[in-house]
PDB file of C-alpha atoms in Angstrom:
ATOM      1  CA  MET O   1      76.506 -31.574 -41.086  1.00 89.00           C
ATOM      2  CA  ALA O   2      74.070 -34.131 -39.732  1.00 88.00           C
ATOM      3  CA  LEU O   3      71.958 -31.331 -38.274  1.00 85.00           C
ATOM      4  CA  ILE O   4      71.726 -29.164 -41.381  1.00 83.00           C
ATOM      5  CA  HIS O   5      71.772 -31.592 -44.315  1.00 83.00           C
ATOM      6  CA  ASP O   6      67.956 -31.764 -44.507  1.00 83.00           C
ATOM      7  CA  LEU O   7      67.193 -28.113 -43.762  1.00 84.00           C
ATOM      8  CA  ALA O   8      65.985 -27.543 -47.321  1.00 83.00           C
ATOM      9  CA  GLU O   9      63.077 -29.905 -46.628  1.00 84.00           C
ATOM     10  CA  SER O  10      61.589 -27.225 -44.380  1.00 83.00           C
ATOM     11  CA  VAL O  11      61.068 -25.224 -47.578  1.00 84.00           C
ATOM     12  CA  ILE O  12      60.420 -27.778 -50.341  1.00 82.00           C
ATOM     13  CA  GLY O  13      59.225 -30.767 -48.322  1.00 82.00           C
ATOM     14  CA  ASP O  14      60.625 -34.290 -48.158  1.00 80.00           C
ATOM     15  CA  ILE O  15      61.371 -36.018 -51.473  1.00 77.00           C
ATOM     16  CA  PRO O  16      61.826 -39.762 -50.828  1.00 72.00           C
ATOM     17  CA  THR O  17      64.053 -41.831 -53.084  1.00 67.00           C
ATOM     18  CA  PHE O  18      61.155 -43.879 -54.450  1.00 67.00           C
ATOM     19  CA  ALA O  19      59.209 -40.738 -55.473  1.00 72.00           C
ATOM     20  CA  GLY O  20      60.734 -40.949 -58.952  1.00 75.00           C
ATOM     21  CA  VAL O  21      62.243 -37.439 -58.986  1.00 80.00           C
ATOM     22  CA  ALA O  22      65.410 -37.308 -61.088  1.00 84.00           C
ATOM     23  CA  LYS O  23      68.570 -36.884 -59.037  1.00 82.00           C
ATOM     24  CA  GLY O  24      69.573 -33.678 -60.817  1.00 84.00           C
ATOM     25  CA  ARG O  25      66.154 -32.104 -60.385  1.00 86.00           C
ATOM     26  CA  LYS O  26      66.036 -33.085 -56.728  1.00 84.00           C
ATOM     27  CA  TYR O  27      69.428 -31.437 -56.206  1.00 83.00           C
ATOM     28  CA  ASP O  28      68.241 -28.229 -57.902  1.00 86.00           C
ATOM     29  CA  MET O  29      65.081 -28.128 -55.788  1.00 87.00           C
ATOM     30  CA  GLU O  30      66.995 -28.641 -52.556  1.00 86.00           C
ATOM     31  CA  ARG O  31      69.665 -26.154 -53.604  1.00 87.00           C
ATOM     32  CA  ASN O  32      67.044 -23.474 -54.224  1.00 88.00           C
ATOM     33  CA  GLY O  33      65.446 -24.189 -50.858  1.00 85.00           C
ATOM     34  CA  PHE O  34      68.789 -24.008 -49.106  1.00 84.00           C
ATOM     35  CA  GLN O  35      69.736 -20.764 -50.848  1.00 86.00           C
ATOM     36  CA  TYR O  36      66.516 -19.239 -49.544  1.00 88.00           C
ATOM     37  CA  LEU O  37      67.437 -20.224 -45.976  1.00 87.00           C
ATOM     38  CA  GLU O  38      71.004 -19.037 -46.500  1.00 87.00           C
ATOM     39  CA  ASN O  39      69.757 -15.620 -47.625  1.00 89.00           C
ATOM     40  CA  LEU O  40      67.591 -15.346 -44.519  1.00 88.00           C
ATOM     41  CA  LEU O  41      70.548 -16.187 -42.288  1.00 87.00           C
ATOM     42  CA  GLN O  42      72.865 -13.740 -44.079  1.00 87.00           C
ATOM     43  CA  THR O  43      70.948 -10.893 -42.455  1.00 86.00           C
ATOM     44  CA  TYR O  44      71.860 -12.067 -38.965  1.00 88.00           C
ATOM     45  CA  SER O  45      75.160 -13.913 -39.355  1.00 90.00           C
ATOM     46  CA  PRO O  46      76.913 -13.953 -42.737  1.00 90.00           C
ATOM     47  CA  LYS O  47      79.667 -16.163 -41.308  1.00 91.00           C
ATOM     48  CA  LYS O  48      77.219 -18.818 -40.123  1.00 89.00           C
ATOM     49  CA  ALA O  49      75.315 -18.634 -43.393  1.00 88.00           C
ATOM     50  CA  THR O  50      78.495 -19.400 -45.334  1.00 89.00           C
ATOM     51  CA  GLU O  51      79.512 -22.154 -42.897  1.00 90.00           C
ATOM     52  CA  ILE O  52      76.156 -23.893 -43.172  1.00 88.00           C
ATOM     53  CA  SER O  53      76.140 -23.568 -46.952  1.00 87.00           C
ATOM     54  CA  ASP O  54      79.622 -25.089 -47.184  1.00 90.00           C
ATOM     55  CA  LEU O  55      78.577 -28.011 -44.974  1.00 90.00           C
ATOM     56  CA  TRP O  56      75.535 -28.675 -47.134  1.00 88.00           C
ATOM     57  CA  LEU O  57      77.622 -28.661 -50.317  1.00 89.00           C
ATOM     58  CA  GLU O  58      80.162 -30.984 -48.683  1.00 92.00           C
ATOM     59  CA  TYR O  59      77.351 -33.357 -47.790  1.00 90.00           C
ATOM     60  CA  GLU O  60      75.867 -33.265 -51.287  1.00 87.00           C
ATOM     61  CA  GLN O  61      79.223 -33.940 -52.944  1.00 89.00           C
ATOM     62  CA  GLY O  62      79.749 -36.895 -50.601  1.00 89.00           C
ATOM     63  CA  GLU O  63      83.519 -37.068 -50.951  1.00 91.00           C
ATOM     64  CA  THR O  64      84.822 -36.486 -47.420  1.00 93.00           C
ATOM     65  CA  PRO O  65      84.694 -39.248 -44.763  1.00 92.00           C
ATOM     66  CA  GLU O  66      82.257 -37.139 -42.736  1.00 93.00           C
ATOM     67  CA  ALA O  67      79.922 -36.655 -45.691  1.00 92.00           C
ATOM     68  CA  LYS O  68      79.978 -40.346 -46.563  1.00 93.00           C
ATOM     69  CA  TRP O  69      79.188 -41.285 -42.966  1.00 93.00           C
ATOM     70  CA  VAL O  70      76.323 -38.811 -42.622  1.00 92.00           C
ATOM     71  CA  LYS O  71      74.853 -40.029 -45.924  1.00 91.00           C
ATOM     72  CA  GLU O  72      74.908 -43.604 -44.662  1.00 92.00           C
ATOM     73  CA  MET O  73      73.340 -42.581 -41.363  1.00 92.00           C
ATOM     74  CA  ASP O  74      70.637 -40.733 -43.291  1.00 89.00           C
ATOM     75  CA  LYS O  75      69.783 -43.956 -45.127  1.00 90.00           C
ATOM     76  CA  PHE O  76      69.943 -45.990 -41.926  1.00 91.00           C
ATOM     77  CA  GLU O  77      67.653 -43.550 -40.123  1.00 90.00           C
ATOM     78  CA  CYS O  78      65.075 -43.996 -42.903  1.00 87.00           C
ATOM     79  CA  LEU O  79      65.217 -47.758 -42.378  1.00 89.00           C
ATOM     80  CA  VAL O  80      64.711 -47.291 -38.631  1.00 89.00           C
ATOM     81  CA  GLN O  81      61.711 -45.010 -39.183  1.00 85.00           C
ATOM     82  CA  ALA O  82      60.146 -47.447 -41.638  1.00 84.00           C
ATOM     83  CA  HIS O  83      60.571 -50.324 -39.190  1.00 81.00           C
ATOM     84  CA  GLU O  84      59.088 -48.333 -36.310  1.00 80.00           C
ATOM     85  CA  TYR O  85      56.106 -47.323 -38.426  1.00 78.00           C
ATOM     86  CA  GLU O  86      55.479 -50.943 -39.403  1.00 76.00           C
ATOM     87  CA  GLN O  87      55.450 -51.790 -35.701  1.00 69.00           C
ATOM     88  CA  LYS O  88      53.098 -48.921 -34.822  1.00 64.00           C
ATOM     89  CA  THR O  89      50.612 -50.034 -37.457  1.00 61.00           C
ATOM     90  CA  PHE O  90      50.829 -53.645 -36.208  1.00 52.00           C
ATOM     91  CA  GLY O  91      52.209 -54.859 -39.535  1.00 53.00           C
ATOM     92  CA  LYS O  92      49.365 -53.394 -41.599  1.00 57.00           C
ATOM     93  CA  ALA O  93      51.784 -51.021 -43.332  1.00 60.00           C
ATOM     94  CA  ASP O  94      54.223 -52.730 -45.700  1.00 65.00           C
ATOM     95  CA  LEU O  95      57.199 -50.447 -46.279  1.00 72.00           C
ATOM     96  CA  ASP O  96      59.316 -52.732 -48.436  1.00 76.00           C
ATOM     97  CA  GLU O  97      60.103 -49.814 -50.739  1.00 74.00           C
ATOM     98  CA  PHE O  98      62.517 -48.471 -48.127  1.00 78.00           C
ATOM     99  CA  GLN O  99      64.505 -51.700 -47.904  1.00 80.00           C
ATOM    100  CA  GLY O 100      66.455 -50.832 -51.058  1.00 79.00           C
ATOM    101  CA  LEU O 101      68.335 -48.254 -48.996  1.00 83.00           C
ATOM    102  CA  ARG O 102      70.375 -51.073 -47.454  1.00 82.00           C
ATOM    103  CA  ALA O 103      72.295 -51.404 -50.727  1.00 84.00           C
ATOM    104  CA  LYS O 104      73.569 -47.846 -50.244  1.00 87.00           C
ATOM    105  CA  ILE O 105      75.158 -48.600 -46.879  1.00 88.00           C
ATOM    106  CA  HIS O 106      78.751 -49.816 -47.183  1.00 89.00           C
ATOM    107  CA  SER O 107      80.787 -49.040 -44.055  1.00 91.00           C
ATOM    108  CA  LYS O 108      81.428 -51.926 -41.686  1.00 91.00           C
ATOM    109  CA  GLU O 109      79.659 -50.425 -38.667  1.00 91.00           C
ATOM    110  CA  ALA O 110      76.602 -49.193 -40.538  1.00 90.00           C
ATOM    111  CA  THR O 111      76.298 -52.482 -42.433  1.00 92.00           C
ATOM    112  CA  GLN O 112      76.242 -54.399 -39.152  1.00 93.00           C
ATOM    113  CA  TRP O 113      73.543 -52.085 -37.792  1.00 92.00           C
ATOM    114  CA  ALA O 114      71.471 -52.415 -40.963  1.00 90.00           C
ATOM    115  CA  GLU O 115      71.750 -56.206 -40.896  1.00 91.00           C
ATOM    116  CA  SER O 116      70.719 -56.263 -37.238  1.00 92.00           C
ATOM    117  CA  LEU O 117      67.740 -54.036 -38.023  1.00 90.00           C
ATOM    118  CA  CYS O 118      66.810 -56.304 -40.930  1.00 88.00           C
ATOM    119  CA  ARG O 119      66.807 -59.353 -38.655  1.00 89.00           C
ATOM    120  CA  GLU O 120      64.659 -57.484 -36.145  1.00 85.00           C
ATOM    121  CA  ARG O 121      62.216 -56.541 -38.911  1.00 85.00           C
ATOM    122  CA  ASP O 122      62.058 -60.107 -40.242  1.00 83.00           C
ATOM    123  CA  ASP O 123      61.363 -61.359 -36.733  1.00 79.00           C
ATOM    124  CA  HIS O 124      58.634 -58.758 -36.290  1.00 74.00           C
ATOM    125  CA  LEU O 125      56.961 -59.651 -39.592  1.00 75.00           C
ATOM    126  CA  ALA O 126      57.132 -63.343 -38.703  1.00 73.00           C
ATOM    127  CA  LYS O 127      55.345 -62.597 -35.432  1.00 66.00           C
ATOM    128  CA  ARG O 128      52.632 -60.756 -37.320  1.00 64.00           C
ATOM    129  CA  LYS O 129      51.922 -63.848 -39.413  1.00 65.00           C
ATOM    130  CA  ARG O 130      51.960 -66.205 -36.455  1.00 62.00           C
ATOM    131  CA  ARG O 131      48.612 -66.596 -34.739  1.00 63.00           C
ATOM    132  CA  LEU O 132      49.119 -68.477 -31.504  1.00 70.00           C
ATOM    133  CA  PRO O 133      45.887 -69.700 -29.863  1.00 76.00           C
ATOM    134  CA  ILE O 134      45.877 -67.217 -26.985  1.00 85.00           C
ATOM    135  CA  ILE O 135      42.768 -66.359 -24.969  1.00 90.00           C
ATOM    136  CA  PHE O 136      42.657 -63.193 -22.875  1.00 91.00           C
ATOM    137  CA  LEU O 137      40.618 -63.235 -19.681  1.00 92.00           C
ATOM    138  CA  ALA O 138      40.265 -59.584 -18.712  1.00 89.00           C
ATOM    139  CA  GLY O 139      38.442 -57.836 -15.892  1.00 85.00           C
ATOM    140  CA  ASP O 140      38.992 -57.826 -12.145  1.00 83.00           C
ATOM    141  CA  PRO O 141      42.417 -59.512 -11.632  1.00 83.00           C
ATOM    142  CA  THR O 142      41.396 -61.541  -8.570  1.00 86.00           C
ATOM    143  CA  THR O 143      38.218 -62.835 -10.173  1.00 88.00           C
ATOM    144  CA  CYS O 144      40.035 -63.564 -13.435  1.00 91.00           C
ATOM    145  CA  GLU O 145      42.633 -65.579 -11.533  1.00 91.00           C
ATOM    146  CA  THR O 146      39.969 -67.740  -9.911  1.00 92.00           C
ATOM    147  CA  VAL O 147      38.035 -68.231 -13.135  1.00 93.00           C
ATOM    148  CA  ALA O 148      41.161 -69.005 -15.182  1.00 93.00           C
ATOM    149  CA  ASN O 149      42.326 -71.622 -12.677  1.00 94.00           C
ATOM    150  CA  HIS O 150      38.952 -73.329 -12.930  1.00 94.00           C
ATOM    151  CA  VAL O 151      38.689 -73.056 -16.722  1.00 93.00           C
ATOM    152  CA  SER O 152      42.247 -74.217 -17.399  1.00 93.00           C
ATOM    153  CA  GLY O 153      41.726 -77.272 -15.206  1.00 92.00           C
ATOM    154  CA  GLU O 154      38.416 -78.202 -16.808  1.00 93.00           C
ATOM    155  CA  LEU O 155      39.451 -77.562 -20.419  1.00 91.00           C
ATOM    156  CA  LEU O 156      43.154 -78.487 -20.172  1.00 90.00           C
ATOM    157  CA  LEU O 157      44.391 -75.035 -21.152  1.00 90.00           C
ATOM    158  CA  HIS O 158      47.825 -73.670 -20.320  1.00 90.00           C
ATOM    159  CA  HIS O 159      47.267 -70.890 -17.783  1.00 93.00           C
ATOM    160  CA  ILE O 160      49.524 -67.850 -17.534  1.00 93.00           C
ATOM    161  CA  SER O 161      48.655 -65.668 -14.563  1.00 94.00           C
ATOM    162  CA  VAL O 162      49.990 -62.150 -15.026  1.00 93.00           C
ATOM    163  CA  ASN O 163      50.033 -61.412 -11.291  1.00 92.00           C
ATOM    164  CA  LYS O 164      51.726 -64.683 -10.372  1.00 93.00           C
ATOM    165  CA  THR O 165      54.267 -64.442 -13.181  1.00 94.00           C
ATOM    166  CA  LEU O 166      55.195 -60.859 -12.302  1.00 95.00           C
ATOM    167  CA  ARG O 167      55.635 -61.822  -8.662  1.00 94.00           C
ATOM    168  CA  GLU O 168      57.912 -64.709  -9.669  1.00 95.00           C
ATOM    169  CA  ARG O 169      60.000 -62.438 -11.890  1.00 95.00           C
ATOM    170  CA  SER O 170      60.294 -59.869  -9.107  1.00 95.00           C
ATOM    171  CA  GLU O 171      61.902 -62.526  -6.903  1.00 95.00           C
ATOM    172  CA  ASP O 172      64.238 -63.816  -9.618  1.00 95.00           C
ATOM    173  CA  PRO O 173      67.654 -62.081  -9.345  1.00 94.00           C
ATOM    174  CA  GLN O 174      68.602 -63.483 -12.754  1.00 93.00           C
ATOM    175  CA  TYR O 175      65.888 -61.444 -14.445  1.00 93.00           C
ATOM    176  CA  ARG O 176      67.289 -58.056 -15.420  1.00 91.00           C
ATOM    177  CA  HIS O 177      64.200 -56.050 -14.419  1.00 94.00           C
ATOM    178  CA  HIS O 178      63.349 -57.875 -11.199  1.00 94.00           C
ATOM    179  CA  ARG O 179      64.047 -54.858  -8.977  1.00 94.00           C
ATOM    180  CA  ILE O 180      61.787 -52.574 -11.014  1.00 94.00           C
ATOM    181  CA  ILE O 181      58.914 -55.058 -10.944  1.00 94.00           C
ATOM    182  CA  LYS O 182      59.372 -55.721  -7.233  1.00 94.00           C
ATOM    183  CA  SER O 183      59.376 -52.010  -6.466  1.00 94.00           C
ATOM    184  CA  CYS O 184      56.166 -51.503  -8.449  1.00 93.00           C
ATOM    185  CA  LEU O 185      54.415 -54.430  -6.776  1.00 93.00           C
ATOM    186  CA  ASP O 186      55.551 -53.492  -3.267  1.00 93.00           C
ATOM    187  CA  LYS O 187      54.509 -49.858  -3.659  1.00 91.00           C
ATOM    188  CA  GLY O 188      51.271 -50.582  -5.476  1.00 89.00           C
ATOM    189  CA  PHE O 189      52.436 -48.937  -8.690  1.00 90.00           C
ATOM    190  CA  GLU O 190      51.407 -50.074 -12.148  1.00 89.00           C
ATOM    191  CA  VAL O 191      54.103 -52.241 -13.732  1.00 92.00           C
ATOM    192  CA  PRO O 192      55.059 -50.643 -17.087  1.00 93.00           C
ATOM    193  CA  ALA O 193      53.158 -52.212 -19.970  1.00 92.00           C
ATOM    194  CA  SER O 194      56.393 -52.881 -21.855  1.00 92.00           C
ATOM    195  CA  LEU O 195      57.707 -54.994 -18.958  1.00 93.00           C
ATOM    196  CA  ILE O 196      54.469 -56.942 -18.600  1.00 94.00           C
ATOM    197  CA  VAL O 197      54.463 -57.762 -22.305  1.00 93.00           C
ATOM    198  CA  GLU O 198      58.143 -58.747 -22.217  1.00 92.00           C
ATOM    199  CA  VAL O 199      57.424 -61.185 -19.391  1.00 93.00           C
ATOM    200  CA  LEU O 200      54.357 -62.557 -21.178  1.00 91.00           C
ATOM    201  CA  GLU O 201      56.224 -62.953 -24.451  1.00 87.00           C
ATOM    202  CA  ASN O 202      58.856 -65.105 -22.745  1.00 88.00           C
ATOM    203  CA  GLU O 203      56.147 -67.234 -21.137  1.00 89.00           C
ATOM    204  CA  ILE O 204      54.351 -67.633 -24.467  1.00 85.00           C
ATOM    205  CA  LYS O 205      57.578 -68.650 -26.212  1.00 80.00           C
ATOM    206  CA  ALA O 206      58.012 -71.417 -23.644  1.00 81.00           C
ATOM    207  CA  VAL O 207      54.604 -72.827 -24.611  1.00 75.00           C
ATOM    208  CA  ASP O 208      55.551 -72.517 -28.299  1.00 63.00           C
ATOM    209  CA  GLY O 209      51.971 -72.789 -29.534  1.00 57.00           C
ATOM    210  CA  ARG O 210      51.648 -76.446 -28.540  1.00 59.00           C
ATOM    211  CA  THR O 211      48.432 -75.876 -26.631  1.00 72.00           C
ATOM    212  CA  ARG O 212      45.822 -73.201 -26.170  1.00 83.00           C
ATOM    213  CA  THR O 213      46.846 -70.651 -23.591  1.00 89.00           C
ATOM    214  CA  ILE O 214      44.647 -68.540 -21.346  1.00 92.00           C
ATOM    215  CA  ILE O 215      46.157 -65.367 -19.867  1.00 93.00           C
ATOM    216  CA  SER O 216      44.337 -64.082 -16.803  1.00 93.00           C
ATOM    217  CA  GLY O 217      44.253 -60.460 -15.710  1.00 89.00           C
ATOM    218  CA  PHE O 218      45.418 -59.170 -19.076  1.00 90.00           C
ATOM    219  CA  PRO O 219      45.116 -56.788 -20.747  1.00 89.00           C
ATOM    220  CA  ASN O 220      44.229 -54.404 -17.969  1.00 85.00           C
ATOM    221  CA  ASP O 221      44.092 -51.227 -20.048  1.00 85.00           C
ATOM    222  CA  THR O 222      44.496 -49.906 -23.575  1.00 84.00           C
ATOM    223  CA  GLU O 223      48.240 -49.341 -23.199  1.00 86.00           C
ATOM    224  CA  GLN O 224      48.828 -53.002 -22.368  1.00 88.00           C
ATOM    225  CA  LEU O 225      46.670 -54.110 -25.284  1.00 86.00           C
ATOM    226  CA  LEU O 226      48.534 -51.913 -27.767  1.00 83.00           C
ATOM    227  CA  GLU O 227      51.909 -52.991 -26.392  1.00 85.00           C
ATOM    228  CA  PHE O 228      50.990 -56.666 -26.781  1.00 87.00           C
ATOM    229  CA  GLU O 229      49.697 -56.161 -30.313  1.00 80.00           C
ATOM    230  CA  GLY O 230      52.790 -54.212 -31.274  1.00 76.00           C
ATOM    231  CA  LYS O 231      55.315 -56.652 -29.808  1.00 78.00           C
ATOM    232  CA  VAL O 232      53.686 -60.093 -29.951  1.00 79.00           C
ATOM    233  CA  GLN O 233      50.594 -60.452 -32.123  1.00 76.00           C
ATOM    234  CA  ASN O 234      47.102 -59.133 -32.645  1.00 70.00           C
ATOM    235  CA  CYS O 235      44.503 -59.877 -30.017  1.00 69.00           C
ATOM    236  CA  ASN O 236      42.848 -63.174 -30.934  1.00 73.00           C
ATOM    237  CA  TYR O 237      40.152 -64.070 -28.450  1.00 84.00           C
ATOM    238  CA  ALA O 238      39.051 -62.129 -25.396  1.00 88.00           C
ATOM    239  CA  PHE O 239      36.591 -62.820 -22.608  1.00 89.00           C
ATOM    240  CA  TYR O 240      35.720 -60.033 -20.206  1.00 87.00           C
ATOM    241  CA  VAL O 241      34.645 -61.133 -16.736  1.00 85.00           C
ATOM    242  CA  GLU O 242      32.112 -59.018 -14.850  1.00 77.00           C
ATOM    243  CA  TYR O 243      31.565 -60.150 -11.267  1.00 70.00           C
ATOM    244  CA  PRO O 244      29.589 -58.694  -9.786  1.00 60.00           C
ATOM    245  CA  PRO O 245      28.137 -57.227 -13.002  1.00 47.00           C
ATOM    246  CA  HIS O 246      29.151 -53.593 -13.487  1.00 44.00           C
ATOM    247  CA  THR O 247      26.998 -50.698 -14.569  1.00 41.00           C
ATOM    248  CA  ASP O 248      28.095 -48.433 -17.373  1.00 42.00           C
ATOM    249  CA  ASP O 249      29.236 -45.829 -14.840  1.00 40.00           C
ATOM    250  CA  GLN O 250      31.486 -48.375 -13.165  1.00 40.00           C
ATOM    251  CA  ARG O 251      33.284 -49.488 -16.280  1.00 40.00           C
ATOM    252  CA  ARG O 252      36.861 -48.397 -16.272  1.00 40.00           C
ATOM    253  CA  LYS O 253      37.570 -46.062 -19.150  1.00 37.00           C
ATOM    254  CA  ALA O 254      40.562 -46.483 -21.405  1.00 35.00           C
ATOM    255  CA  SER O 255      43.386 -43.997 -21.029  1.00 38.00           C
ATOM    256  CA  ILE O 256      44.327 -42.802 -24.494  1.00 35.00           C
ATOM    257  CA  SER O 257      46.689 -39.899 -25.219  1.00 38.00           C
ATOM    258  CA  GLN O 258      45.768 -37.331 -27.841  1.00 38.00           C
ATOM    259  CA  ASP O 259      48.580 -38.335 -30.191  1.00 41.00           C
ATOM    260  CA  THR O 260      48.133 -42.115 -30.033  1.00 36.00           C
ATOM    261  CA  GLU O 261      47.962 -43.419 -33.594  1.00 36.00           C
ATOM    262  CA  ASN O 262      45.103 -45.876 -33.317  1.00 39.00           C
ATOM    263  CA  ALA O 263      41.423 -46.086 -33.961  1.00 36.00           C
ATOM    264  CA  TRP O 264      40.468 -45.374 -30.363  1.00 32.00           C
ATOM    265  CA  ARG O 265      41.106 -41.629 -30.042  1.00 33.00           C
ATOM    266  CA  SER O 266      38.116 -40.631 -27.953  1.00 35.00           C
ATOM    267  CA  SER O 267      39.032 -40.357 -24.274  1.00 33.00           C
ATOM    268  CA  ASP O 268      35.617 -41.594 -23.140  1.00 33.00           C
ATOM    269  CA  VAL O 269      35.792 -44.976 -24.868  1.00 44.00           C
ATOM    270  CA  HIS O 270      35.268 -47.815 -22.400  1.00 67.00           C
ATOM    271  CA  PHE O 271      38.130 -50.271 -22.236  1.00 76.00           C
ATOM    272  CA  LYS O 272      35.715 -53.153 -22.670  1.00 78.00           C
ATOM    273  CA  ASP O 273      34.597 -51.646 -25.956  1.00 80.00           C
ATOM    274  CA  VAL O 274      38.213 -51.081 -26.970  1.00 78.00           C
ATOM    275  CA  LEU O 275      38.981 -54.729 -26.337  1.00 81.00           C
ATOM    276  CA  LYS O 276      35.880 -55.778 -28.243  1.00 82.00           C
ATOM    277  CA  SER O 277      36.885 -53.730 -31.270  1.00 79.00           C
ATOM    278  CA  SER O 278      40.359 -55.263 -31.292  1.00 76.00           C
ATOM    279  CA  ALA O 279      39.667 -58.948 -30.667  1.00 80.00           C
ATOM    280  CA  ALA O 280      38.818 -61.417 -33.403  1.00 77.00           C
ATOM    281  CA  TYR O 281      36.316 -62.893 -30.924  1.00 82.00           C
ATOM    282  CA  PHE O 282      34.904 -61.158 -27.861  1.00 86.00           C
ATOM    283  CA  GLU O 283      32.404 -62.169 -25.185  1.00 87.00           C
ATOM    284  CA  VAL O 284      31.399 -60.807 -21.801  1.00 87.00           C
ATOM    285  CA  ILE O 285      30.979 -63.385 -19.045  1.00 87.00           C
ATOM    286  CA  GLY O 286      28.671 -62.583 -16.158  1.00 79.00           C
ATOM    287  CA  SER O 287      26.762 -59.543 -17.371  1.00 65.00           C
ATOM    288  CA  ASN O 288      23.774 -61.013 -19.168  1.00 56.00           C
ATOM    289  CA  THR O 289      22.554 -63.708 -16.831  1.00 49.00           C
ATOM    290  CA  ASP O 290      19.108 -63.878 -15.245  1.00 51.00           C
ATOM    291  CA  GLN O 291      20.608 -64.471 -11.797  1.00 50.00           C
ATOM    292  CA  GLN O 292      23.110 -61.641 -11.637  1.00 50.00           C
ATOM    293  CA  SER O 293      22.381 -60.669  -8.057  1.00 55.00           C
ATOM    294  CA  THR O 294      22.637 -64.222  -6.704  1.00 65.00           C
ATOM    295  CA  MET O 295      25.447 -65.556  -8.881  1.00 75.00           C
ATOM    296  CA  SER O 296      28.205 -67.159  -6.853  1.00 83.00           C
ATOM    297  CA  GLU O 297      31.839 -67.272  -7.874  1.00 85.00           C
ATOM    298  CA  LEU O 298      31.429 -70.986  -8.624  1.00 88.00           C
ATOM    299  CA  ASP O 299      28.462 -70.191 -10.869  1.00 88.00           C
ATOM    300  CA  LEU O 300      30.642 -67.678 -12.682  1.00 89.00           C
ATOM    301  CA  CYS O 301      33.381 -70.286 -13.146  1.00 92.00           C
ATOM    302  CA  LYS O 302      30.898 -72.791 -14.574  1.00 91.00           C
ATOM    303  CA  LEU O 303      29.517 -70.128 -16.881  1.00 91.00           C
ATOM    304  CA  ALA O 304      33.037 -69.315 -18.062  1.00 91.00           C
ATOM    305  CA  VAL O 305      33.786 -72.988 -18.723  1.00 93.00           C
ATOM    306  CA  ASP O 306      30.627 -73.343 -20.813  1.00 92.00           C
ATOM    307  CA  SER O 307      31.324 -70.147 -22.773  1.00 89.00           C
ATOM    308  CA  ILE O 308      34.965 -70.921 -23.504  1.00 90.00           C
ATOM    309  CA  ARG O 309      34.240 -74.588 -24.270  1.00 89.00           C
ATOM    310  CA  SER O 310      31.593 -73.529 -26.796  1.00 87.00           C
ATOM    311  CA  PHE O 311      33.982 -71.049 -28.331  1.00 82.00           C
ATOM    312  CA  ILE O 312      36.779 -73.644 -28.614  1.00 82.00           C
ATOM    313  CA  THR O 313      34.383 -76.137 -30.219  1.00 82.00           C
ATOM    314  CA  ILE O 314      33.272 -73.597 -32.815  1.00 74.00           C
ATOM    315  CA  PHE O 315      36.808 -72.382 -33.433  1.00 68.00           C
ATOM    316  CA  SER O 316      38.144 -75.923 -33.857  1.00 66.00           C
ATOM    317  CA  ALA O 317      35.409 -76.720 -36.375  1.00 59.00           C
ATOM    318  CA  GLU O 318      36.200 -73.594 -38.396  1.00 54.00           C
ATOM    319  CA  THR O 319      39.935 -74.262 -38.506  1.00 53.00           C
TER     320      THR O 319
END
């Protein structure tokens, strides 16, 4: 029943509840679509055609326990899809019109699931509105680590080192994913973006927005950026460290799948440009100096301090 109840949509298309189509007319449209499919199946298996038709009618009448349950799951699945789409669009899509479906869910189990989903959605929307003062320091991880240590000390910023934090989690037996992270680090594999963001989110919660935070070595690619924006918040402020300065040919390109639903579909987009297009504020440190060839790491750190201090001063004045 769960498999066949929406088969008519393959003929007439999906008709959402909020589309304003009268219930009787919607039934007639779906019935006609289903009869067409039933006639096609009659040629090959009359018995199956009748069985499927009977299941569809049972579902539509909604009187048996099975039909009632499948109807509730159909409503719940719509709520899940709406929530996932809101997450994929980083909160830009507001799908409140689907929330009325919760009133049509009555069984104890499904009600508990719907309430849990509602709490998850409320938490997600709250995150979208919250704008914690987080600064990304992206680029070569080792250089970023050095620069962030210097900047955080000079400007009294809270420093979260992705590499250091992941290493600590990999050695913590109380952390549920410590073995996976340790295996990735030991074998030189990329730690899954979802795990990195989970670790960062916990670290950020501990700071609780009390002070500006600088995260070094993150994001490292487009996948990490999208994961962070989907689970935590939009990218606020990003500084990209180039040391030594890279040429265009040396810039690491973003890895973007063909079906990724975002504005960066072209496979030849540079990650630096991706980050620039996402951040509310973006600046490259180390690429436009007159002494590129002779710049020391200390010079780079001083340059970073000046750049980030200027940014903080301007930002504080605006807010």
